[in-house]
Coordinates of C-alpha atoms in Angstrom, one line a residue:
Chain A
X1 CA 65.4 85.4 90.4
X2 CA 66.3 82.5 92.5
X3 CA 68.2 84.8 95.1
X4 CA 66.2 84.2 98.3
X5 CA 67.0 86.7 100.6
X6 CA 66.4 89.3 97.0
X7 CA 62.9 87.7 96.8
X8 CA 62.4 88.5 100.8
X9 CA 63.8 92.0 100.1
X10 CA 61.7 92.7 97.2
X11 CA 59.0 91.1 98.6
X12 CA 58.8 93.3 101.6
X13 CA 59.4 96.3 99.8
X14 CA 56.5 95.6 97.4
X15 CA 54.4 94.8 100.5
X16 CA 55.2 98.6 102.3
X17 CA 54.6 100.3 99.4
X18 CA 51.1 98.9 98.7
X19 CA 50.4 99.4 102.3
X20 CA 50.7 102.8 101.5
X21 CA 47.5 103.5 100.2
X22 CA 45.7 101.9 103.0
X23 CA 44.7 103.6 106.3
X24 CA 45.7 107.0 105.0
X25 CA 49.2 105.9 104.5
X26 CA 50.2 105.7 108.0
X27 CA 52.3 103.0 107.9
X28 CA 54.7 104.9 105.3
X29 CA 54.6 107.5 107.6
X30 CA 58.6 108.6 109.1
X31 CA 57.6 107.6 112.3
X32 CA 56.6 104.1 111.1
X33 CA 58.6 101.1 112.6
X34 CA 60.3 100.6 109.2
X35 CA 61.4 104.0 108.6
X36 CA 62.6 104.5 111.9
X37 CA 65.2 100.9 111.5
X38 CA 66.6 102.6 108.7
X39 CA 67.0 106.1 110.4
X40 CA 68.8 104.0 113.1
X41 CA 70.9 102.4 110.6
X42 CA 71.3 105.2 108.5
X43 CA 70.3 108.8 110.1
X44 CA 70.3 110.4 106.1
X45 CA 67.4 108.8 105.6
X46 CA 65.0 109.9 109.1
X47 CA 62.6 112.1 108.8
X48 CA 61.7 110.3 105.5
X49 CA 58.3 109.1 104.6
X50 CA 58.9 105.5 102.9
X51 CA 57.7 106.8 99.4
X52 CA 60.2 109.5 99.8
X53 CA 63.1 107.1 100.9
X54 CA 62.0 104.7 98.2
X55 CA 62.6 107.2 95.5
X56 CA 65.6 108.9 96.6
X57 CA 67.7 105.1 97.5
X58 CA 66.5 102.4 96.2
X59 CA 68.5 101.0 93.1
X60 CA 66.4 101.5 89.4
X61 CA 66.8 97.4 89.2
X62 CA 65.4 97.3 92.8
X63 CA 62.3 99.7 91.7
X64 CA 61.6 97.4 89.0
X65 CA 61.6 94.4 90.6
X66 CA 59.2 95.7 93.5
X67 CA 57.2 97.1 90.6
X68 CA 56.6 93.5 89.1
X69 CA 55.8 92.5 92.3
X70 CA 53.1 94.8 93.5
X71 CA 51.4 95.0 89.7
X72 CA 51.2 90.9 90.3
X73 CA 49.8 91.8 93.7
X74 CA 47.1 94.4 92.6
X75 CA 45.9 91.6 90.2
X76 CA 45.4 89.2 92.9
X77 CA 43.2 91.7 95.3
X78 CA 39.4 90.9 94.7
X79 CA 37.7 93.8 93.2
Chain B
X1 CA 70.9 110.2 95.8
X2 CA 71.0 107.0 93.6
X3 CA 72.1 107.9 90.7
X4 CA 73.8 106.2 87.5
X5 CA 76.9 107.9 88.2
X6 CA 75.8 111.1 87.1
X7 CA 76.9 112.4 90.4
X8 CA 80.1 111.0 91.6
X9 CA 81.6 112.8 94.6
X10 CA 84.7 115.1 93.9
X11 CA 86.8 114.5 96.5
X12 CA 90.3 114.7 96.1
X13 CA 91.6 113.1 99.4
X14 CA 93.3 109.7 98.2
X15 CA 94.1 108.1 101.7
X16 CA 92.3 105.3 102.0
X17 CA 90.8 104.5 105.0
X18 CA 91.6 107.4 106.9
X19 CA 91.9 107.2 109.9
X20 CA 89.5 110.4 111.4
X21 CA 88.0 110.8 115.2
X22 CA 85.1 111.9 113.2
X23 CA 81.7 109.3 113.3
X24 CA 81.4 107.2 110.0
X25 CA 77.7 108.1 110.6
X26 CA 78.6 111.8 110.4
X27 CA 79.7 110.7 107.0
X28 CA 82.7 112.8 107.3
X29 CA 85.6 110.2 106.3
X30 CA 87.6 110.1 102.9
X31 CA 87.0 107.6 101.0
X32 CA 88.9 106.5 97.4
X33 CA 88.1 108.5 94.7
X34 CA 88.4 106.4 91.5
X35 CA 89.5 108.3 88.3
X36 CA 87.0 107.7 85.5
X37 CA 89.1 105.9 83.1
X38 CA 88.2 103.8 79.5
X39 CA 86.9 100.7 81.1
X40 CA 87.8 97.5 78.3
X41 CA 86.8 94.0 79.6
X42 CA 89.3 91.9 79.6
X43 CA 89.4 88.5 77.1
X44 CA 88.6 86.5 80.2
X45 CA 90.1 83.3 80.0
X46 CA 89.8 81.6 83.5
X47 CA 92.6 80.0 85.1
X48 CA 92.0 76.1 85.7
X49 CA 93.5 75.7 88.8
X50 CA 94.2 72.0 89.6
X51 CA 93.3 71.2 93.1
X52 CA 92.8 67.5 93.2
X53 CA 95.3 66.5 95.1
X54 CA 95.6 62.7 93.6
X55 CA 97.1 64.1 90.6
X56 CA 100.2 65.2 92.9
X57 CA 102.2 62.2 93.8
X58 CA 104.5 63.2 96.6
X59 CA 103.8 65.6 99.8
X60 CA 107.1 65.7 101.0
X61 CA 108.3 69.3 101.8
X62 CA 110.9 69.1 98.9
X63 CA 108.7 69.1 95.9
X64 CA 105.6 70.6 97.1
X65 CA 105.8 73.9 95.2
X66 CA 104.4 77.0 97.3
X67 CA 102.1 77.2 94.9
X68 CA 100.6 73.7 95.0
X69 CA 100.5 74.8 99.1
X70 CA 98.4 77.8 98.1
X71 CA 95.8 76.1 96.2
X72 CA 95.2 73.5 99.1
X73 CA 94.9 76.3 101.4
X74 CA 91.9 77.7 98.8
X75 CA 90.4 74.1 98.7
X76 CA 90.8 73.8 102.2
X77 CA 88.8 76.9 103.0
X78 CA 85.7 75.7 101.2
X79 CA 86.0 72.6 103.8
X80 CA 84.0 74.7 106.4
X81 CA 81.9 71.8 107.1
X82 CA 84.9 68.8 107.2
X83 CA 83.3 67.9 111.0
X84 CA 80.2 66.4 109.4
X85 CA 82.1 64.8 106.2
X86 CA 84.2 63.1 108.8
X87 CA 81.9 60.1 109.9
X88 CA 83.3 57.4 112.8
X89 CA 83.1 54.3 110.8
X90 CA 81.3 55.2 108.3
X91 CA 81.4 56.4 104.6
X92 CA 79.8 60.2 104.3
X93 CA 76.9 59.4 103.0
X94 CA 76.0 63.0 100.2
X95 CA 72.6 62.2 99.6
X96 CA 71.6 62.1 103.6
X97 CA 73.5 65.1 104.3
X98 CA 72.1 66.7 101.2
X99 CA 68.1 65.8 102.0
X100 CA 68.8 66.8 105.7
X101 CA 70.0 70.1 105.2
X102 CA 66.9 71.2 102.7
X103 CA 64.4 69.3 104.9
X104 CA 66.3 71.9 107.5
X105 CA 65.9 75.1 105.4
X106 CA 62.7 73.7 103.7
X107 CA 63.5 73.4 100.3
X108 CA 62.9 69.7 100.1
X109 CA 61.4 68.5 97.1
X110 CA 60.8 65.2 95.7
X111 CA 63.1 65.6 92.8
X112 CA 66.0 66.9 95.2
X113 CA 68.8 66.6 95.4
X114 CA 69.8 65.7 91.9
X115 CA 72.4 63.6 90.8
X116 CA 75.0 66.1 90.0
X117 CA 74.6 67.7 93.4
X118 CA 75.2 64.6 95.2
X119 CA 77.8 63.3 93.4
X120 CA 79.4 67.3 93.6
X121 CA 79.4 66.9 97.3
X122 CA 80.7 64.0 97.4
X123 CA 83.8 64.6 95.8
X124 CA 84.2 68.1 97.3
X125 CA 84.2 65.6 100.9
X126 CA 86.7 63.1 99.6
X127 CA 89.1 66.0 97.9
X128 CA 88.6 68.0 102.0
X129 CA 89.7 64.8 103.5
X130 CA 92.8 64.2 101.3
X131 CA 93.8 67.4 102.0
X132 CA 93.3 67.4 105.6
X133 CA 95.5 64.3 106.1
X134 CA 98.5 65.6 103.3
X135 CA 98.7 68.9 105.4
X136 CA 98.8 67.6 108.9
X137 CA 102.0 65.6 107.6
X138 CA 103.4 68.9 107.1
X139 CA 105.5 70.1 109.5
X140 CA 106.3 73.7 110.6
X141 CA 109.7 74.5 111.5
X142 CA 109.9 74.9 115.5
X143 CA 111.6 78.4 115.1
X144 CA 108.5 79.6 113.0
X145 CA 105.6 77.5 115.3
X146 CA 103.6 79.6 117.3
X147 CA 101.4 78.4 120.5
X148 CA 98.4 79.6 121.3
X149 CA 94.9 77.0 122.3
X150 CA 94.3 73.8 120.5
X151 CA 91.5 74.1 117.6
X152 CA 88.8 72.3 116.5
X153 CA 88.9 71.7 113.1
X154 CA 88.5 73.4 110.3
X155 CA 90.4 76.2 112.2
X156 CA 93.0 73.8 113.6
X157 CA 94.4 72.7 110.1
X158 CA 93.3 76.5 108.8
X159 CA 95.7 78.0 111.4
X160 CA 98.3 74.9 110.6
X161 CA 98.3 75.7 106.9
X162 CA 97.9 79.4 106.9
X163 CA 101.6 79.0 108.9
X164 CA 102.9 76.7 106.6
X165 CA 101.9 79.8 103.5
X166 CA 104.1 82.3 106.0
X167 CA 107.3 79.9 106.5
X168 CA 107.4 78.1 103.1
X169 CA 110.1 79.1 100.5
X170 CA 109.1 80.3 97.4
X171 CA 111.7 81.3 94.2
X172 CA 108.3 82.7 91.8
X173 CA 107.2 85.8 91.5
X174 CA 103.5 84.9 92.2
X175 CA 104.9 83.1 95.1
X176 CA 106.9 85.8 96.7
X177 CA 104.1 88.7 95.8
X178 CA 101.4 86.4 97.4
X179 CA 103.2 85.4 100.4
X180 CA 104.0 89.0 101.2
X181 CA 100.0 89.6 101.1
X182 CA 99.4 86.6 103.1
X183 CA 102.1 88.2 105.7
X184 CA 100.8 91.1 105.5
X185 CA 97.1 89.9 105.9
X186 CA 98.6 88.6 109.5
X187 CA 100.2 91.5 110.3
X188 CA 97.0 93.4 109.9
X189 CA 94.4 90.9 111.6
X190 CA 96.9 91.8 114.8
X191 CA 96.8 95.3 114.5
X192 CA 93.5 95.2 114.1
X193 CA 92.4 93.2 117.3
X194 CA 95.0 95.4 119.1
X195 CA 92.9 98.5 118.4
X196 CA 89.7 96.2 119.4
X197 CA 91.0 95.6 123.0
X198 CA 92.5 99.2 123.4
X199 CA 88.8 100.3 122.3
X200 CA 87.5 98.3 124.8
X201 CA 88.8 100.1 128.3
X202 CA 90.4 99.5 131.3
X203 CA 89.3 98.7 134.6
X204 CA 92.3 100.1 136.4
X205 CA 90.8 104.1 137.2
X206 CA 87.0 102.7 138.6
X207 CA 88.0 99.0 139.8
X208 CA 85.8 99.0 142.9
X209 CA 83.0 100.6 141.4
X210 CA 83.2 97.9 138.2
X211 CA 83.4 95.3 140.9
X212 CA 80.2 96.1 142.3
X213 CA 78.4 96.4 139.2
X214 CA 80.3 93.3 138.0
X215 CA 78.5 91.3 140.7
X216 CA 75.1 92.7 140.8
X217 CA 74.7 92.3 137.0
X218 CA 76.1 88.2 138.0
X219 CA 73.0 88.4 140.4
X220 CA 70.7 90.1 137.8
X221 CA 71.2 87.3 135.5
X222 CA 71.4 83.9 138.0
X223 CA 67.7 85.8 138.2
X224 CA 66.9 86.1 135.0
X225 CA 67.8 82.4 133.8
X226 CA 65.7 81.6 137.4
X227 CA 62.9 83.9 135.7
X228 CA 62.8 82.2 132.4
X229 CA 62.3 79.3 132.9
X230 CA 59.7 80.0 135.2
X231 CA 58.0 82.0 132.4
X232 CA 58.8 79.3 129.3
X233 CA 56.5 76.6 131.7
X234 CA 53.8 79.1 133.0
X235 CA 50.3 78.9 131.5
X236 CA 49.8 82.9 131.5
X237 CA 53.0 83.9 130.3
X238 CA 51.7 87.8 130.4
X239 CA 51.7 88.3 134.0
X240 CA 55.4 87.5 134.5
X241 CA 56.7 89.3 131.2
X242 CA 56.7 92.4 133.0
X243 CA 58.8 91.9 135.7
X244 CA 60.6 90.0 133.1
X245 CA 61.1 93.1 130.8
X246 CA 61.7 95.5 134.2
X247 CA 65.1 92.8 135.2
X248 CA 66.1 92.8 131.5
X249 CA 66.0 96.6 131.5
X250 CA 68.3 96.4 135.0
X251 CA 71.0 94.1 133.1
X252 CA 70.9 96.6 129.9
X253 CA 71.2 99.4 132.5
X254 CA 74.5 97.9 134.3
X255 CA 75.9 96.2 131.5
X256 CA 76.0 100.0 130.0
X257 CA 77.2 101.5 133.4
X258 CA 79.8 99.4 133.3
X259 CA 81.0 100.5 130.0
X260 CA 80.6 103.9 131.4
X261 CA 83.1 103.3 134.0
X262 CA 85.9 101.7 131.5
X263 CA 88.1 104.3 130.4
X264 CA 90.3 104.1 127.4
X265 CA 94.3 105.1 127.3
X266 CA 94.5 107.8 124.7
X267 CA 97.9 107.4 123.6
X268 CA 97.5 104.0 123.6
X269 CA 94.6 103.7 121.1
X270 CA 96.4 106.3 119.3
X271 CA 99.5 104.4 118.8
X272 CA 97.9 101.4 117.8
X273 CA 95.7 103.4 115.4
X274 CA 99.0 104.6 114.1
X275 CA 100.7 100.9 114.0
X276 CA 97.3 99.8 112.1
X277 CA 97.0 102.5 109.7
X278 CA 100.6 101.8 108.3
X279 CA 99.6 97.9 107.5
X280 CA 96.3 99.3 106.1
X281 CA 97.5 101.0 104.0
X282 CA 100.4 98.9 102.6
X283 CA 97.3 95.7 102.5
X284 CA 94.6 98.2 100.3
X285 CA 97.8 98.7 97.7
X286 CA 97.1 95.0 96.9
X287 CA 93.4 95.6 96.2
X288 CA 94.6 97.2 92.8
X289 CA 96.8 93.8 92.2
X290 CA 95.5 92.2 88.7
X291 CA 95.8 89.1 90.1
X292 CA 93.0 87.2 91.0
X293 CA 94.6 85.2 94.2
X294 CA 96.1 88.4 95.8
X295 CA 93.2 90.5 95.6
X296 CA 91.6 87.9 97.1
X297 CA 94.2 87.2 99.8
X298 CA 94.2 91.1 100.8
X299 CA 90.4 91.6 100.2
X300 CA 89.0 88.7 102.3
X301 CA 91.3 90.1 105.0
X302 CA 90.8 94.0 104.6
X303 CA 86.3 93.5 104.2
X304 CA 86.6 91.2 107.5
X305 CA 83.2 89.2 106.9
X306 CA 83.6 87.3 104.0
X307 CA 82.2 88.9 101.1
X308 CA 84.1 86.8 98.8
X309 CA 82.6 83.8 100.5
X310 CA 79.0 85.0 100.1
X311 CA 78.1 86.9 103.7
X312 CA 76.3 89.4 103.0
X313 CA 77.9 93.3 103.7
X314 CA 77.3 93.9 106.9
X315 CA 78.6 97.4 108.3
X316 CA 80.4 97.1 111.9
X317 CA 80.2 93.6 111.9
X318 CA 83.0 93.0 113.5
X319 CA 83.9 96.7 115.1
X320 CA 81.9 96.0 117.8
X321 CA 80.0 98.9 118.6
X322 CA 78.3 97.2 121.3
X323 CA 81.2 95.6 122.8
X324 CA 83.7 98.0 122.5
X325 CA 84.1 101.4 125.3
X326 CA 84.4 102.9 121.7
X327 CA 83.9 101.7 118.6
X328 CA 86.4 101.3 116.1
X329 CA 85.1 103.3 113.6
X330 CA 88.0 104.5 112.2
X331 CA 88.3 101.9 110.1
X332 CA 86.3 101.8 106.3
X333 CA 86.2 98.5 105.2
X334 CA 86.3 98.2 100.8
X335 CA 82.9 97.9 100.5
X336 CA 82.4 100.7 102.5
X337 CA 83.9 103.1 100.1
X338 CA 82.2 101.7 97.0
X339 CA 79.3 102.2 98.7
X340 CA 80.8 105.9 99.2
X341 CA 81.6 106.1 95.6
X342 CA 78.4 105.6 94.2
X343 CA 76.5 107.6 96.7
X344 CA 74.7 105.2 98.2
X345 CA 72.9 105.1 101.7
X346 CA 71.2 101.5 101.8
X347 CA 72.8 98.8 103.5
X348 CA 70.7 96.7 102.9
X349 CA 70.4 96.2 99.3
X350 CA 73.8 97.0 98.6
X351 CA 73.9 93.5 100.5
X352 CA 71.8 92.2 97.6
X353 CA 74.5 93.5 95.0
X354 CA 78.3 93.9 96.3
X355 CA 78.7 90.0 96.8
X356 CA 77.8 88.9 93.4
X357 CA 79.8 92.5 91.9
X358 CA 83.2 91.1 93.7
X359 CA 82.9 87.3 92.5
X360 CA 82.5 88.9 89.1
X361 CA 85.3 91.2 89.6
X362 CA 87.6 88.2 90.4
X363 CA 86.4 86.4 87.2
X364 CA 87.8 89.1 85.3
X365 CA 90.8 89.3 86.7
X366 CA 91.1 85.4 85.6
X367 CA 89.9 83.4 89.0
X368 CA 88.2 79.8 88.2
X369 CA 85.0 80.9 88.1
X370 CA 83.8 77.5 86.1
X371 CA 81.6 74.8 87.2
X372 CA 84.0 73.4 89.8
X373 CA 84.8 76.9 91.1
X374 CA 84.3 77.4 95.2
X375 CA 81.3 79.8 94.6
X376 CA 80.2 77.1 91.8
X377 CA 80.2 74.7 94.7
X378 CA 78.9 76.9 97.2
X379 CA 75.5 77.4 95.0
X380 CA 75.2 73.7 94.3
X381 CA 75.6 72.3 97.7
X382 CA 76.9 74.6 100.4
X383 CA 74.5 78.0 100.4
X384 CA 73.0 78.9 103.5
X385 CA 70.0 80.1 102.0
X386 CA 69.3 77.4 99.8
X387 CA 71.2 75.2 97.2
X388 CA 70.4 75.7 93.5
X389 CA 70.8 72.8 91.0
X390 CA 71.8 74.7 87.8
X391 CA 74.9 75.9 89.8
X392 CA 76.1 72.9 89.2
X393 CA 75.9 72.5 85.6
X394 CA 76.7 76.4 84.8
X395 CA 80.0 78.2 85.0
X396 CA 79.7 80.9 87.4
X397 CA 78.8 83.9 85.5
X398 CA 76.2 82.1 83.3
X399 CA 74.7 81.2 86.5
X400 CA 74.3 84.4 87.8
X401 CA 73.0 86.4 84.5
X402 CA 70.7 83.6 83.6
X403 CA 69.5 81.6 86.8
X404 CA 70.2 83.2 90.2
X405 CA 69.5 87.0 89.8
X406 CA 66.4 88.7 88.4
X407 CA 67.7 90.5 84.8
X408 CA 67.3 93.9 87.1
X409 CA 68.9 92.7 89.8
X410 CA 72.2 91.8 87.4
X411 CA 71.9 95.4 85.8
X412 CA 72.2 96.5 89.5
X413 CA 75.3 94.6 89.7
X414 CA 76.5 95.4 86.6
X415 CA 76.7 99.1 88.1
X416 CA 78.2 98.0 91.1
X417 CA 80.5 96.2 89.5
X418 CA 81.6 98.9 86.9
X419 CA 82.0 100.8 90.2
X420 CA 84.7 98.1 91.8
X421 CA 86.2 98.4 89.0
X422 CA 86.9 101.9 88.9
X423 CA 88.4 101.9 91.9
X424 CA 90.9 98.7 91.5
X425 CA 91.3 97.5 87.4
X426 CA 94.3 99.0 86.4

């Protein structure tokens, strides 16, 4: 993609969801900053942990995209 | 739930935009409900619209044809930036401008800008200028001129031609249809601020009390300016951020009491709720037209921040829900109820998607979507978020599919896009 603002989007996601499995997942958490912008935009979604929120909507082209991403950024952490 | 429509809502209410009391938020409005149908692509075969205007020879009043009006106007509206293209004594120079404005959003390379961009731009500033001077020597009639405050440009010739679309004759049947939009399109930008200032209150039950708030929240802020400048030169910026976040809390605090005190004339909003609603409704009957200029005409007005001119969706952009005593949220702009339709809940991707779904939608129904095409132009030399070179060497959709968007991304639009076109393709 050349879409900039897609690549910042995707980006971020990618980021959140790796940040998941750090710190026992506490910035996924409902009560996270993230999760509580989009309970304020949309009040569906609080109460939501991000994985949770992630899966129930985010687009399948979105989910695949963030997927390349984090796989590219797993490969890049020193082992 | 996002879903590939394995789960559209039944909902049989067909008014659009209904008007309800009830929150957006709450989720509780009606929104279209498309009827599957058998979905077969058109044979797309874009319409070359001819908009340099050297190949017309005369701009007198008698033989401009409505039509040749119309597709000024179009040009005329991709001249958002006909202030810096108009240099005192001097030629516009494409390549400065061009190298300026990536330097600016930091996309400078040393192979950019190419060629093609430059000489793209270029032409797109000679054709705004032509068109500029052939429409200021068009006069309104005086019984059809309205007043209201001198404009800068590119509103001022904007407003001038967008007047000369309302009082100019037309004997086609394009001509007439789309000049009823376009009337109707003004009709309904009236309505709507009239609901906007009803929304916002009177003074007239708590006038004192606003007066006194009125004037402490003027002292609150002489303070604050006082205050921050005093903090923007100090060396320890912490000590003062306090009592800089305790005055900014006592300006949120009266700015909200004095929403508090406005109070809004029932039957008032009411009736202009009512008087909007009937224009509403008449302007979303154009969103099923098959033609590519009025859909356009009637969706740029109804959506209200420019999706077809590549904003991104942005809900309540323009309702005012800060602003406003209440805010208008009666109102569902289009890409709200697609957003309905396919069950979604993110605003923010759907911003990712629903631009790039309704340029697609209007190639279909036969707009220029080639190399020269506004959103052609707009990629090679006039994004906001960065210009792309290929744009200017692709037709629109190619560009899309095989440059701009990630293959997953387009499949995402693709099912947007099937979605618009349930609602609207005959």
């Amino acid at each position: 993609t050349e879409d900039n603002a897609y690549i910042r989007l995707i980006d971020q996601l990618a980021l959140e969801s790796m940040a998941c499995s750090f710190n026992n997942g506490v910035t996924c958490q409902p009560k996270n900053y993230n999760m509580l912008d989009r309970c304020k935009q949309v009040p569906e979604v609080c109460g939501l942990s991000f994985n949770q929120w992630f899966d129930t909507y985010v687009s399948m082209g979105i989910k695949a995209d963030v997927k390349i991403l984090s796989d590219y950024y797993q490969q890049l952490q020193p082992r | 739930m996002w879903l590939l429509f394995a789960d559209k809502k039944t909902n049989t209410n067909t008014n659009i935009n209904l008007i309800t009391q009830e929150p957006r938020l709450a989720s509780n409005h009606a929104a279209i409900q498309p009827e599957l149908k058998q979905y077969s692509p058109p044979q797309i075969t874009p319409v070359k619209h001819e908009v340099k205007v050297s190949a017309f020879e005369s701009n007198s009043p008698s033989s401009l044809s409505y039509m040749t009006l119309y597709r000024w106007s179009r040009a005329w509206r991709t001249c958002k930036n006909i202030k810096d293209y108009q240099q005192q004594d001097q030629w516009f120079d494409a390549s400065q401008y061009l190298i300026s404005k990536m330097q600016q959003n930091g996309t400078l390379t040393p192979n950019l800008p190419t060629s093609t961009q430059i000489e793209a731009l270029q032409s797109h500033a000679s054709e705004c200028l032509e068109i500029q001077s052939k429409l200021a020597k068009i006069d309104i009639p005086p019984s059809s001129q309205q007043l209201g405050p001198v404009l800068s440009e590119p509103f001022h010739t904007t407003k001038h031609v967008m007047q000369l679309l309302r009082t100019y004759k037309t004997t086609t049947e394009k001509g007439s249809r789309l000049k009823q939009v376009i009337d109707l399109s003004h009709q309904w930008v009236q309505l709507f601020q009239a609901v906007i200032e009803v929304s916002k209150g009177n003074e007239s039950t708590n006038e004192v009390h606003i007066e006194i708030i009125t004037d402490e929240l003027k002292q609150l802020r002489m303070k604050q300016a006082m205050m921050h400048s005093k903090v923007s030169s100090a060396e320890n910026k912490e000590q003062h951020m306090s009592d800089y976040m305790a005055l900014y809390m006592s300006i949120e605090k009266n700015k909200k009491d004095l929403q508090d005190l406005m109070v809004i004339d029932e039957a008032e909003r009411s009736q202009a709720l009512a008087d909007f609603s009937v224009i509403n409704k008449q302007l979303f009957e154009f969103l099923q037209s098959p033609d590519p200029d009025i859909f356009y005409e009637a969706h740029v007005t109804l959506e209200q921040n420019n999706t077809l001119s590549y904003f991104n969706f942005s809900p309540h952009k323009n309702l005012g829900m800060r602003a406003l005593k209440r805010p208008f949220i009666e109102y569902v702009f289009p890409e709200q109820i697609i957003m309905d339709t396919l069950g979604l809940n993110n605003p923010d991707w759907f911003n990712h998607l629903i631009p790039y779904a309704m340029q697609m939608y209007l190639c279909e129904l036969g707009a220029d979507c080639g190399i020269d095409s506004e959103w052609g132009k707009y990629h090679c030399f006039q994004s906001y978020t960065g210009f792309n070179t290929t744009s200017c060497e692709l037709d629109l959709l190619s560009f899309y599919q095989d440059q701009l968007l990630s293959p997953n991304q387009h499949e995402d639009v693709q099912t947007v896009l099937s979605a618009v076109r349930d609602l609207y393709a005959h």
